[in-house]
Amino acid sequence: MDFAYSPKVEALCTQVRSFMDACIVPRIRQWHDEVGAGRYPVSFMEELKERARAEGLWNLFLPHLRDDEPGTRLTNLEYAPLAEIMGRVPWASEVFNCNAPDTGNMELLHMFATPAQREQWLEPLLDGKIRSAFAMTEPAVASSDATNITTSIRRDGDDYVIDGRKWFITNAAHPNCKLFIVMGKTDPDAPSHRQQSMILVPADAPGVKLIRNIPVVNHVAPEGHCEIEFKGVRVPRSNLLGEEGGGFALAQARLGPGRIHHCMRSIGAAELALELMVERAQARTAFGKQLHEHGPVGEWIAKSRIEIDQARLLVLKAAWMIDNVGAKEARKEIAMIKALVPSVHTAVCERAIQVFGAMGLSPDTPLADSWTWGRALRFADGPDEVHLQSIARMEVKARRHEPGKDNPYLTPLL
Ligand SMILES: Cc1cc2nc3c(=O)[nH]c(=O)nc-3n(C[C@H](O)[C@H](O)[C@H](O)COP(=O)(O)OP(=O)(O)OC[C@H]3O[C@@H](n4cnc5c(N)ncnc54)[C@H](O)[C@@H]3O)c2cc1C
């Protein structure tokens, strides 16, 4: 495994960094002002998207882009440092058409959509003309276990009829969100992993109702994490994604790359928090010393550097594995980064907040927002505990204890 960035990736990093410095960072204040005034999408988003696309910084996340599809075909390993740079500003990835959950949805459509579905939904998504949402989680059941999902997708003549309630559906409040990929049950009597299917639901279909945009740690995201009701929603049979009963397998296929992208961006967010922490620790003096000269603060800086570098290396390993042996074989590494990186993200933000004093909790630094998002990521795409449990299962399976056979390292010394 060689994680050194190639000259091509180094050049792209320089390009994305320059774009961030020239076009995105100077707009942070304006983004907050416009969103605060109820203007979303912000007035400059389309202009920035056009510019990024013209510079070849578009759809950088999709290694399997076809020749006739717009974008820059990169491996996951090549994409990782670019996503990290984008992760420094929460809304930056949309400028490059690399934002969740559209990326995961595009990957899913790329793998499983019929030619008609590709034309209707994938092409406008790849062009950044529409946005989309992925609707699996439900208020009524523990949704980290996908077999619990209760939304019904019932066949009726040439249509399917969808009934159910979802929540925390990211992007659903985005005015350009035109598509929901909905997970539900087509056959409640089938074996547990064959009951679910995914279906494409236009956001304006009769019976789709946005109930509310749910604040996350009292922070309202303009793109939304929404509660949605699907009541008697009727779509043609041709809207089924993949085969009936294939929803569980599709969910697994979707979550691999989606998870790694979040982790890549989180490394960038943590790196920014450390940068701010170090600067602040040099800029302020208390009790006769610069803050970093006080033992605990120095330790927080050092620990943060160690944890970020560990996390980055593990993310790069997971990316390398996805590229070289596929997401299925890389599932342990994907679970490992998903269980690790959001905690590193929040731990570094937490320390940086403390070093900033009261200001760390104010909107005058990006730290409070960043902590909130890191915290949310400990649930989004599955809670930590589920990933830890899968890792433990795989470890135990790989070292199945044979009865009567003792490990030779267990040598009685007395
Ligand atoms: C900001 C945000 C955005 C989101 N975006 C989306 C989205 O776009 N689409 C979507 O469908 N969902 C989305 N989600 C929902 C997210 O995927 C779910 O919250 C997550 O899968 C957990 O499901 P749950 O909330 O029903 O928790 P539950 O399944 O009820 O689990 C609750 C807790 O039980 C414990 N637990 C569960 N299973 C185990 C286990 N095996 N071992 C040990 N402990 C366990 C864990 O501590 C867990 O946190 C989002 C969530 C957030 C916070």
Short mmCIF file of C-alpha atoms and ligand atoms in Angstrom, two decimals:
data_model
loop_
_atom_site.label_atom_id
_atom_site.label_comp_id
_atom_site.label_asym_id
_atom_site.label_seq_id
_atom_site.Cartn_x
_atom_site.Cartn_y
_atom_site.Cartn_z
CA MET A 1 0.00 0.00 0.00
CA ASP A 2 1.47 3.31 -1.05
CA PHE A 3 -0.38 6.35 0.29
CA ALA A 4 1.95 8.99 -1.14
CA TYR A 5 -0.06 11.42 -3.27
CA SER A 6 0.86 11.18 -6.95
CA PRO A 7 1.93 14.33 -8.85
CA LYS A 8 -1.57 14.35 -10.43
CA VAL A 9 -3.21 14.33 -6.96
CA GLU A 10 -0.77 16.93 -5.60
CA ALA A 11 -1.71 19.18 -8.53
CA LEU A 12 -5.42 18.63 -7.90
CA CYS A 13 -4.94 19.38 -4.18
CA THR A 14 -3.28 22.67 -5.07
CA GLN A 15 -6.13 23.45 -7.46
CA VAL A 16 -8.90 22.64 -4.95
CA ARG A 17 -7.07 24.56 -2.20
CA SER A 18 -6.71 27.61 -4.46
CA PHE A 19 -10.39 27.37 -5.40
CA MET A 20 -11.37 27.20 -1.73
CA ASP A 21 -9.15 30.18 -0.88
CA ALA A 22 -10.34 32.29 -3.80
CA CYS A 23 -14.03 31.42 -4.11
CA ILE A 24 -15.36 29.65 -1.03
CA VAL A 25 -13.65 30.89 2.14
CA PRO A 26 -14.32 34.58 1.28
CA ARG A 27 -18.04 33.69 0.97
CA ILE A 28 -18.45 32.07 4.39
CA ARG A 29 -19.89 35.22 5.92
CA GLN A 30 -22.22 35.81 2.97
CA TRP A 31 -23.43 32.19 3.13
CA HIS A 32 -24.44 32.64 6.79
CA ASP A 33 -26.02 36.04 6.12
CA GLU A 34 -28.12 34.75 3.22
CA VAL A 35 -29.18 31.54 4.97
CA GLY A 36 -29.97 33.56 8.11
CA ALA A 37 -32.19 35.80 5.97
CA GLY A 38 -34.01 32.73 4.56
CA ARG A 39 -32.30 32.70 1.18
CA TYR A 40 -31.44 29.13 0.18
CA PRO A 41 -29.86 27.99 -2.09
CA VAL A 42 -27.51 30.93 -1.64
CA SER A 43 -27.30 33.42 -4.51
CA PHE A 44 -23.74 32.48 -5.55
CA MET A 45 -23.99 28.68 -5.50
CA GLU A 46 -24.77 28.18 -9.19
CA GLU A 47 -22.02 30.58 -10.23
CA LEU A 48 -19.47 28.71 -8.10
CA LYS A 49 -20.66 25.35 -9.44
CA GLU A 50 -20.21 26.53 -13.02
CA ARG A 51 -16.74 27.77 -12.24
CA ALA A 52 -15.69 24.55 -10.49
CA ARG A 53 -16.99 22.50 -13.40
CA ALA A 54 -15.17 24.68 -15.93
CA GLU A 55 -11.96 24.08 -13.97
CA GLY A 56 -12.45 20.30 -14.09
CA LEU A 57 -13.28 20.12 -10.38
CA TRP A 58 -16.57 18.25 -10.78
CA ASN A 59 -17.89 14.83 -9.69
CA LEU A 60 -14.48 13.96 -8.28
CA PHE A 61 -15.87 11.10 -6.18
CA LEU A 62 -16.97 8.58 -8.83
CA PRO A 63 -14.20 6.14 -9.87
CA HIS A 64 -16.47 4.40 -12.37
CA LEU A 65 -17.64 7.43 -14.34
CA ARG A 66 -18.32 6.57 -17.96
CA ASP A 67 -16.59 8.46 -20.75
CA ASP A 68 -19.83 10.25 -21.66
CA GLU A 69 -20.52 11.37 -18.06
CA PRO A 70 -19.31 14.70 -16.69
CA GLY A 71 -16.56 14.61 -14.10
CA THR A 72 -13.02 13.84 -13.15
CA ARG A 73 -12.53 10.12 -12.79
CA LEU A 74 -10.51 9.51 -9.64
CA THR A 75 -9.98 6.52 -7.39
CA ASN A 76 -11.15 6.70 -3.79
CA LEU A 77 -7.53 7.04 -2.71
CA GLU A 78 -7.03 9.96 -5.10
CA TYR A 79 -10.28 11.61 -4.00
CA ALA A 80 -9.52 11.38 -0.24
CA PRO A 81 -7.22 14.42 0.12
CA LEU A 82 -9.54 16.52 -2.07
CA ALA A 83 -12.57 15.67 0.06
CA GLU A 84 -10.46 16.51 3.11
CA ILE A 85 -9.83 20.01 1.75
CA MET A 86 -13.55 20.45 0.97
CA GLY A 87 -14.41 19.28 4.52
CA ARG A 88 -13.01 22.53 5.96
CA VAL A 89 -16.23 24.34 4.97
CA PRO A 90 -19.50 22.45 5.51
CA TRP A 91 -21.19 23.59 2.29
CA ALA A 92 -18.11 23.45 0.02
CA SER A 93 -18.59 19.94 -1.38
CA GLU A 94 -21.83 20.96 -3.13
CA VAL A 95 -19.82 23.43 -5.24
CA PHE A 96 -17.92 20.45 -6.70
CA ASN A 97 -21.08 18.28 -6.95
CA CYS A 98 -19.52 16.04 -4.30
CA ASN A 99 -22.00 16.47 -1.44
CA ALA A 100 -23.86 13.85 0.54
CA PRO A 101 -26.37 12.34 0.14
CA ASP A 102 -26.34 13.06 -3.62
CA THR A 103 -22.98 11.31 -4.02
CA GLY A 104 -24.26 8.06 -2.47
CA ASN A 105 -27.45 8.32 -4.51
CA MET A 106 -25.52 8.91 -7.73
CA GLU A 107 -23.38 5.88 -6.97
CA LEU A 108 -26.47 3.79 -6.35
CA LEU A 109 -28.12 4.95 -9.59
CA HIS A 110 -24.85 4.43 -11.42
CA MET A 111 -24.80 0.81 -10.34
CA PHE A 112 -28.46 -0.15 -10.50
CA ALA A 113 -30.58 2.29 -12.56
CA THR A 114 -32.24 1.24 -15.81
CA PRO A 115 -31.45 3.36 -18.90
CA ALA A 116 -34.73 5.29 -18.42
CA GLN A 117 -34.00 5.89 -14.71
CA ARG A 118 -30.48 7.05 -15.58
CA GLU A 119 -31.84 9.56 -18.06
CA GLN A 120 -34.52 10.88 -15.73
CA TRP A 121 -32.52 11.06 -12.50
CA LEU A 122 -28.83 10.25 -12.79
CA GLU A 123 -28.00 12.62 -15.63
CA PRO A 124 -29.46 15.73 -13.95
CA LEU A 125 -27.77 14.72 -10.69
CA LEU A 126 -24.40 14.35 -12.39
CA ASP A 127 -25.01 17.77 -13.94
CA GLY A 128 -25.82 19.25 -10.53
CA LYS A 129 -29.21 20.41 -11.82
CA ILE A 130 -31.24 18.61 -9.15
CA ARG A 131 -30.65 17.35 -5.62
CA SER A 132 -31.89 14.13 -4.00
CA ALA A 133 -32.50 12.44 -0.67
CA PHE A 134 -32.22 8.93 0.71
CA ALA A 135 -35.14 7.91 2.90
CA MET A 136 -34.63 4.91 5.15
CA THR A 137 -34.81 5.92 8.84
CA GLU A 138 -38.24 5.84 10.52
CA PRO A 139 -39.43 7.37 13.80
CA ALA A 140 -41.39 4.27 14.77
CA VAL A 141 -38.59 1.68 14.75
CA ALA A 142 -34.89 1.25 15.58
CA SER A 143 -33.69 1.97 12.07
CA SER A 144 -30.05 1.04 12.58
CA ASP A 145 -31.46 -2.43 11.95
CA ALA A 146 -32.75 -2.14 8.38
CA THR A 147 -34.87 -5.27 8.78
CA ASN A 148 -37.11 -3.21 11.12
CA ILE A 149 -38.22 -0.78 8.40
CA THR A 150 -42.02 -0.70 8.18
CA THR A 151 -42.78 1.55 5.19
CA SER A 152 -44.86 -0.45 2.78
CA ILE A 153 -44.29 -0.58 -0.98
CA ARG A 154 -47.34 -2.44 -2.27
CA ARG A 155 -47.89 -3.59 -5.81
CA ASP A 156 -51.18 -2.37 -7.33
CA GLY A 157 -51.62 -3.16 -11.04
CA ASP A 158 -48.87 -1.38 -12.94
CA ASP A 159 -48.02 0.81 -9.96
CA TYR A 160 -46.49 0.62 -6.51
CA VAL A 161 -48.20 2.40 -3.63
CA ILE A 162 -46.00 3.68 -0.79
CA ASP A 163 -47.14 4.32 2.78
CA GLY A 164 -44.84 5.21 5.65
CA ARG A 165 -43.13 7.89 7.66
CA LYS A 166 -39.43 8.70 7.52
CA TRP A 167 -37.28 11.14 9.46
CA PHE A 168 -33.87 12.79 9.49
CA ILE A 169 -33.94 12.75 5.70
CA THR A 170 -31.04 14.94 4.63
CA ASN A 171 -31.51 17.31 1.69
CA ALA A 172 -35.31 16.98 1.75
CA ALA A 173 -35.75 20.73 2.40
CA HIS A 174 -33.43 21.70 -0.45
CA PRO A 175 -35.62 23.54 -2.98
CA ASN A 176 -33.95 21.53 -5.78
CA CYS A 177 -34.53 18.16 -4.12
CA LYS A 178 -36.55 16.35 -6.77
CA LEU A 179 -36.01 12.70 -5.88
CA PHE A 180 -36.38 10.44 -2.86
CA ILE A 181 -34.82 7.01 -2.94
CA VAL A 182 -37.16 5.29 -0.50
CA MET A 183 -36.48 2.04 1.31
CA GLY A 184 -39.55 -0.01 2.25
CA LYS A 185 -41.00 -3.48 2.36
CA THR A 186 -42.40 -5.11 -0.77
CA ASP A 187 -42.82 -8.54 0.85
CA PRO A 188 -43.15 -8.68 4.67
CA ASP A 189 -43.36 -12.50 4.45
CA ALA A 190 -40.03 -13.03 2.66
CA PRO A 191 -36.83 -13.96 4.58
CA SER A 192 -35.75 -10.92 6.63
CA HIS A 193 -33.06 -9.70 4.21
CA ARG A 194 -35.31 -10.08 1.13
CA GLN A 195 -38.33 -8.10 2.37
CA GLN A 196 -37.04 -4.62 1.44
CA SER A 197 -36.84 -2.82 -1.87
CA MET A 198 -35.85 0.65 -2.99
CA ILE A 199 -38.06 2.80 -5.11
CA LEU A 200 -37.63 6.16 -6.84
CA VAL A 201 -40.21 8.68 -5.70
CA PRO A 202 -40.45 12.13 -7.29
CA ALA A 203 -40.49 14.74 -4.52
CA ASP A 204 -43.63 16.31 -6.02
CA ALA A 205 -45.63 13.05 -6.19
CA PRO A 206 -49.08 13.41 -4.61
CA GLY A 207 -49.01 12.07 -1.04
CA VAL A 208 -45.40 13.13 -0.26
CA LYS A 209 -45.60 15.60 2.62
CA LEU A 210 -42.74 17.42 4.34
CA ILE A 211 -43.76 17.50 8.00
CA ARG A 212 -40.82 19.41 9.47
CA ASN A 213 -37.12 20.13 9.20
CA ILE A 214 -35.68 18.67 12.40
CA PRO A 215 -32.99 20.78 14.12
CA VAL A 216 -29.85 18.82 15.01
CA VAL A 217 -28.51 19.91 18.43
CA ASN A 218 -30.77 22.92 17.88
CA HIS A 219 -28.99 23.74 14.63
CA VAL A 220 -31.27 24.07 11.62
CA ALA A 221 -29.61 22.92 8.40
CA PRO A 222 -31.11 24.73 5.40
CA GLU A 223 -30.93 21.60 3.21
CA GLY A 224 -32.88 19.85 5.95
CA HIS A 225 -32.92 16.67 8.00
CA CYS A 226 -36.63 16.23 7.54
CA GLU A 227 -39.57 14.22 8.69
CA ILE A 228 -41.57 13.11 5.64
CA GLU A 229 -44.89 11.39 5.29
CA PHE A 230 -45.57 9.10 2.32
CA LYS A 231 -49.33 8.54 2.16
CA GLY A 232 -50.77 6.50 -0.69
CA VAL A 233 -47.95 7.67 -2.96
CA ARG A 234 -48.37 6.02 -6.35
CA VAL A 235 -45.46 5.53 -8.75
CA PRO A 236 -45.15 3.27 -11.83
CA ARG A 237 -43.56 -0.16 -11.43
CA SER A 238 -40.68 1.02 -13.56
CA ASN A 239 -39.59 3.22 -10.60
CA LEU A 240 -38.33 0.21 -8.68
CA LEU A 241 -34.55 0.42 -8.30
CA GLY A 242 -32.94 -2.96 -8.84
CA GLU A 243 -35.06 -6.00 -8.14
CA GLU A 244 -37.89 -6.60 -5.67
CA GLY A 245 -36.38 -7.75 -2.38
CA GLY A 246 -32.97 -6.33 -3.30
CA GLY A 247 -33.21 -3.25 -1.02
CA PHE A 248 -30.97 -4.62 1.70
CA ALA A 249 -28.19 -5.42 -0.75
CA LEU A 250 -28.56 -1.99 -2.37
CA ALA A 251 -28.35 -0.29 1.05
CA GLN A 252 -25.10 -2.12 1.74
CA ALA A 253 -23.72 -1.09 -1.67
CA ARG A 254 -24.69 2.54 -1.07
CA LEU A 255 -23.33 2.93 2.41
CA GLY A 256 -19.71 1.89 1.74
CA PRO A 257 -18.61 4.84 -0.38
CA GLY A 258 -21.04 7.22 1.37
CA ARG A 259 -19.42 6.45 4.72
CA ILE A 260 -15.89 6.94 3.51
CA HIS A 261 -16.69 10.35 1.98
CA HIS A 262 -18.07 11.61 5.31
CA CYS A 263 -14.89 10.39 7.01
CA MET A 264 -12.62 12.07 4.45
CA ARG A 265 -14.40 15.41 5.01
CA SER A 266 -14.32 14.95 8.79
CA ILE A 267 -10.53 14.69 8.68
CA GLY A 268 -10.52 18.13 7.02
CA ALA A 269 -12.88 19.54 9.65
CA ALA A 270 -10.69 18.14 12.45
CA GLU A 271 -7.55 19.49 10.77
CA LEU A 272 -9.12 22.98 10.66
CA ALA A 273 -10.11 22.72 14.35
CA LEU A 274 -6.52 21.82 15.26
CA GLU A 275 -5.17 24.69 13.16
CA LEU A 276 -7.46 27.14 14.99
CA MET A 277 -6.61 25.59 18.36
CA VAL A 278 -2.85 26.00 17.79
CA GLU A 279 -3.21 29.58 16.57
CA ARG A 280 -5.37 30.54 19.53
CA ALA A 281 -3.02 28.81 21.97
CA GLN A 282 -0.18 30.99 20.66
CA ALA A 283 -2.21 34.19 20.53
CA ARG A 284 -3.44 34.23 24.16
CA THR A 285 -1.57 34.42 27.43
CA ALA A 286 -2.91 33.36 30.83
CA PHE A 287 -1.07 33.18 34.14
CA GLY A 288 2.15 34.36 32.52
CA LYS A 289 2.33 31.77 29.75
CA GLN A 290 1.00 31.30 26.26
CA LEU A 291 -1.87 28.84 26.46
CA HIS A 292 0.03 26.05 24.68
CA GLU A 293 2.70 26.22 27.40
CA HIS A 294 0.16 25.06 29.96
CA GLY A 295 0.43 21.28 30.22
CA PRO A 296 -3.12 20.21 29.32
CA VAL A 297 -3.35 22.53 26.29
CA GLY A 298 -0.06 21.24 24.88
CA GLU A 299 -1.29 17.71 25.43
CA TRP A 300 -4.58 18.44 23.61
CA ILE A 301 -2.61 19.75 20.64
CA ALA A 302 -0.35 16.69 20.58
CA LYS A 303 -3.19 14.21 21.05
CA SER A 304 -5.18 15.88 18.29
CA ARG A 305 -2.27 15.60 15.86
CA ILE A 306 -1.79 11.92 16.71
CA GLU A 307 -5.50 11.10 16.39
CA ILE A 308 -5.96 12.98 13.11
CA ASP A 309 -2.94 11.33 11.51
CA GLN A 310 -4.06 7.89 12.71
CA ALA A 311 -7.55 8.51 11.38
CA ARG A 312 -6.27 9.78 8.02
CA LEU A 313 -4.06 6.72 7.55
CA LEU A 314 -6.97 4.42 8.31
CA VAL A 315 -9.22 6.32 5.89
CA LEU A 316 -6.55 6.05 3.18
CA LYS A 317 -6.23 2.34 3.86
CA ALA A 318 -10.01 1.90 3.56
CA ALA A 319 -9.97 3.91 0.32
CA TRP A 320 -7.12 1.79 -1.04
CA MET A 321 -9.02 -1.37 -0.10
CA ILE A 322 -12.22 -0.20 -1.83
CA ASP A 323 -10.20 0.60 -4.94
CA ASN A 324 -8.26 -2.64 -4.95
CA VAL A 325 -10.48 -5.34 -3.47
CA GLY A 326 -13.93 -3.71 -3.52
CA ALA A 327 -16.28 -2.27 -0.87
CA LYS A 328 -17.47 -5.72 0.20
CA GLU A 329 -13.97 -6.95 1.07
CA ALA A 330 -13.24 -3.57 2.68
CA ARG A 331 -16.28 -3.68 4.96
CA LYS A 332 -14.24 -4.06 8.15
CA GLU A 333 -12.04 -1.07 7.28
CA ILE A 334 -15.15 0.97 6.33
CA ALA A 335 -16.77 0.08 9.67
CA MET A 336 -13.53 0.97 11.47
CA ILE A 337 -13.29 4.46 10.01
CA LYS A 338 -17.01 5.08 10.49
CA ALA A 339 -16.69 4.14 14.19
CA LEU A 340 -13.48 6.14 14.63
CA VAL A 341 -13.44 9.32 12.57
CA PRO A 342 -16.58 11.14 13.83
CA SER A 343 -15.26 10.68 17.39
CA VAL A 344 -11.88 12.14 16.41
CA HIS A 345 -13.74 14.99 14.66
CA THR A 346 -15.74 15.82 17.80
CA ALA A 347 -12.82 15.27 20.21
CA VAL A 348 -10.59 17.73 18.36
CA CYS A 349 -13.42 20.30 18.07
CA GLU A 350 -14.19 19.86 21.77
CA ARG A 351 -10.57 20.60 22.72
CA ALA A 352 -10.40 23.57 20.34
CA ILE A 353 -13.62 24.96 21.84
CA GLN A 354 -12.05 24.74 25.30
CA VAL A 355 -8.89 26.53 24.17
CA PHE A 356 -10.99 29.35 22.69
CA GLY A 357 -12.75 29.92 25.99
CA ALA A 358 -16.36 31.13 25.82
CA MET A 359 -15.86 32.29 22.24
CA GLY A 360 -15.56 28.63 21.23
CA LEU A 361 -19.28 28.20 21.86
CA SER A 362 -20.24 31.27 19.85
CA PRO A 363 -20.92 31.47 16.12
CA ASP A 364 -17.73 33.54 15.74
CA THR A 365 -15.72 30.36 15.15
CA PRO A 366 -16.79 27.37 13.02
CA LEU A 367 -16.10 25.06 15.98
CA ALA A 368 -19.56 24.73 17.51
CA ASP A 369 -21.16 23.93 14.14
CA SER A 370 -18.37 21.55 13.30
CA TRP A 371 -18.75 19.71 16.63
CA THR A 372 -22.48 19.43 16.00
CA TRP A 373 -21.96 17.85 12.59
CA GLY A 374 -19.28 15.48 13.92
CA ARG A 375 -21.74 14.43 16.63
CA ALA A 376 -24.47 13.84 14.07
CA LEU A 377 -22.11 11.64 12.08
CA ARG A 378 -21.97 9.25 15.02
CA PHE A 379 -25.55 8.37 13.96
CA ALA A 380 -25.76 9.13 10.25
CA ASP A 381 -25.07 5.99 8.18
CA GLY A 382 -25.43 3.89 11.33
CA PRO A 383 -24.52 4.49 14.99
CA ASP A 384 -21.02 3.76 16.28
CA GLU A 385 -22.15 0.70 18.22
CA VAL A 386 -23.44 -1.09 15.14
CA HIS A 387 -20.11 -0.62 13.36
CA LEU A 388 -18.18 -1.72 16.46
CA GLN A 389 -20.33 -4.81 16.68
CA SER A 390 -19.66 -5.71 13.03
CA ILE A 391 -15.92 -5.24 13.54
CA ALA A 392 -16.03 -7.48 16.61
CA ARG A 393 -18.00 -10.11 14.68
CA MET A 394 -15.45 -10.13 11.86
CA GLU A 395 -12.51 -10.32 14.30
CA VAL A 396 -14.08 -13.21 16.19
CA LYS A 397 -14.93 -15.04 12.97
CA ALA A 398 -11.37 -14.64 11.71
CA ARG A 399 -9.99 -16.22 14.89
CA ARG A 400 -12.50 -18.89 15.69
CA HIS A 401 -11.32 -20.69 18.84
CA GLU A 402 -10.77 -24.39 18.26
CA PRO A 403 -11.81 -26.41 21.33
CA GLY A 404 -8.86 -28.25 22.89
CA LYS A 405 -6.29 -26.15 21.01
CA ASP A 406 -4.39 -23.70 23.21
CA ASN A 407 -2.53 -20.71 21.87
CA PRO A 408 1.21 -21.48 22.19
CA TYR A 409 1.78 -18.02 23.66
CA LEU A 410 -0.19 -19.17 26.70
CA THR A 411 2.82 -20.89 28.24
CA PRO A 412 2.68 -21.52 32.00
CA LEU A 413 5.87 -19.93 33.38
CA LEU A 414 5.63 -21.24 36.94
C1 LIG B 1 -27.93 14.66 10.95
C2 LIG B 1 -28.48 13.31 10.56
C3 LIG B 1 -28.72 13.05 9.21
C4 LIG B 1 -29.29 11.83 8.82
N1 LIG B 1 -29.58 11.62 7.50
C5 LIG B 1 -30.28 10.52 7.15
C6 LIG B 1 -30.74 10.35 5.80
O1 LIG B 1 -30.48 11.19 4.92
N2 LIG B 1 -31.50 9.26 5.50
C7 LIG B 1 -31.81 8.32 6.43
O2 LIG B 1 -32.49 7.36 6.10
N3 LIG B 1 -31.38 8.45 7.74
C8 LIG B 1 -30.64 9.52 8.10
N4 LIG B 1 -30.22 9.68 9.41
C9 LIG B 1 -30.63 8.70 10.41
C10 LIG B 1 -29.52 7.76 10.85
O3 LIG B 1 -29.09 6.94 9.77
C11 LIG B 1 -30.10 6.95 12.01
O4 LIG B 1 -30.29 7.84 13.09
C12 LIG B 1 -29.23 5.79 12.43
O5 LIG B 1 -29.19 4.80 11.43
C13 LIG B 1 -29.73 5.15 13.74
O6 LIG B 1 -31.07 4.81 13.66
P1 LIG B 1 -32.05 5.30 14.84
O7 LIG B 1 -31.93 6.76 14.98
O8 LIG B 1 -33.40 4.72 14.55
O9 LIG B 1 -31.44 4.66 16.15
P2 LIG B 1 -31.79 3.23 16.76
O10 LIG B 1 -31.70 2.19 15.71
O11 LIG B 1 -33.04 3.35 17.55
O12 LIG B 1 -30.58 3.02 17.75
C14 LIG B 1 -30.47 3.79 18.96
C15 LIG B 1 -29.22 3.40 19.70
O13 LIG B 1 -29.27 2.02 20.05
C16 LIG B 1 -27.96 1.52 20.14
N5 LIG B 1 -27.81 0.36 19.27
C17 LIG B 1 -28.50 0.07 18.14
N6 LIG B 1 -28.05 -1.08 17.60
C18 LIG B 1 -27.04 -1.51 18.39
C19 LIG B 1 -26.17 -2.62 18.37
N7 LIG B 1 -26.23 -3.50 17.38
N8 LIG B 1 -25.25 -2.74 19.36
C20 LIG B 1 -25.18 -1.83 20.35
N9 LIG B 1 -25.97 -0.76 20.43
C21 LIG B 1 -26.90 -0.61 19.47
C22 LIG B 1 -27.03 2.63 19.69
O14 LIG B 1 -26.48 3.30 20.78
C23 LIG B 1 -27.94 3.54 18.91
O15 LIG B 1 -27.47 4.89 18.86
C24 LIG B 1 -29.60 10.86 9.81
C25 LIG B 1 -29.31 11.12 11.16
C26 LIG B 1 -28.76 12.33 11.54
C27 LIG B 1 -28.50 12.59 12.98
#
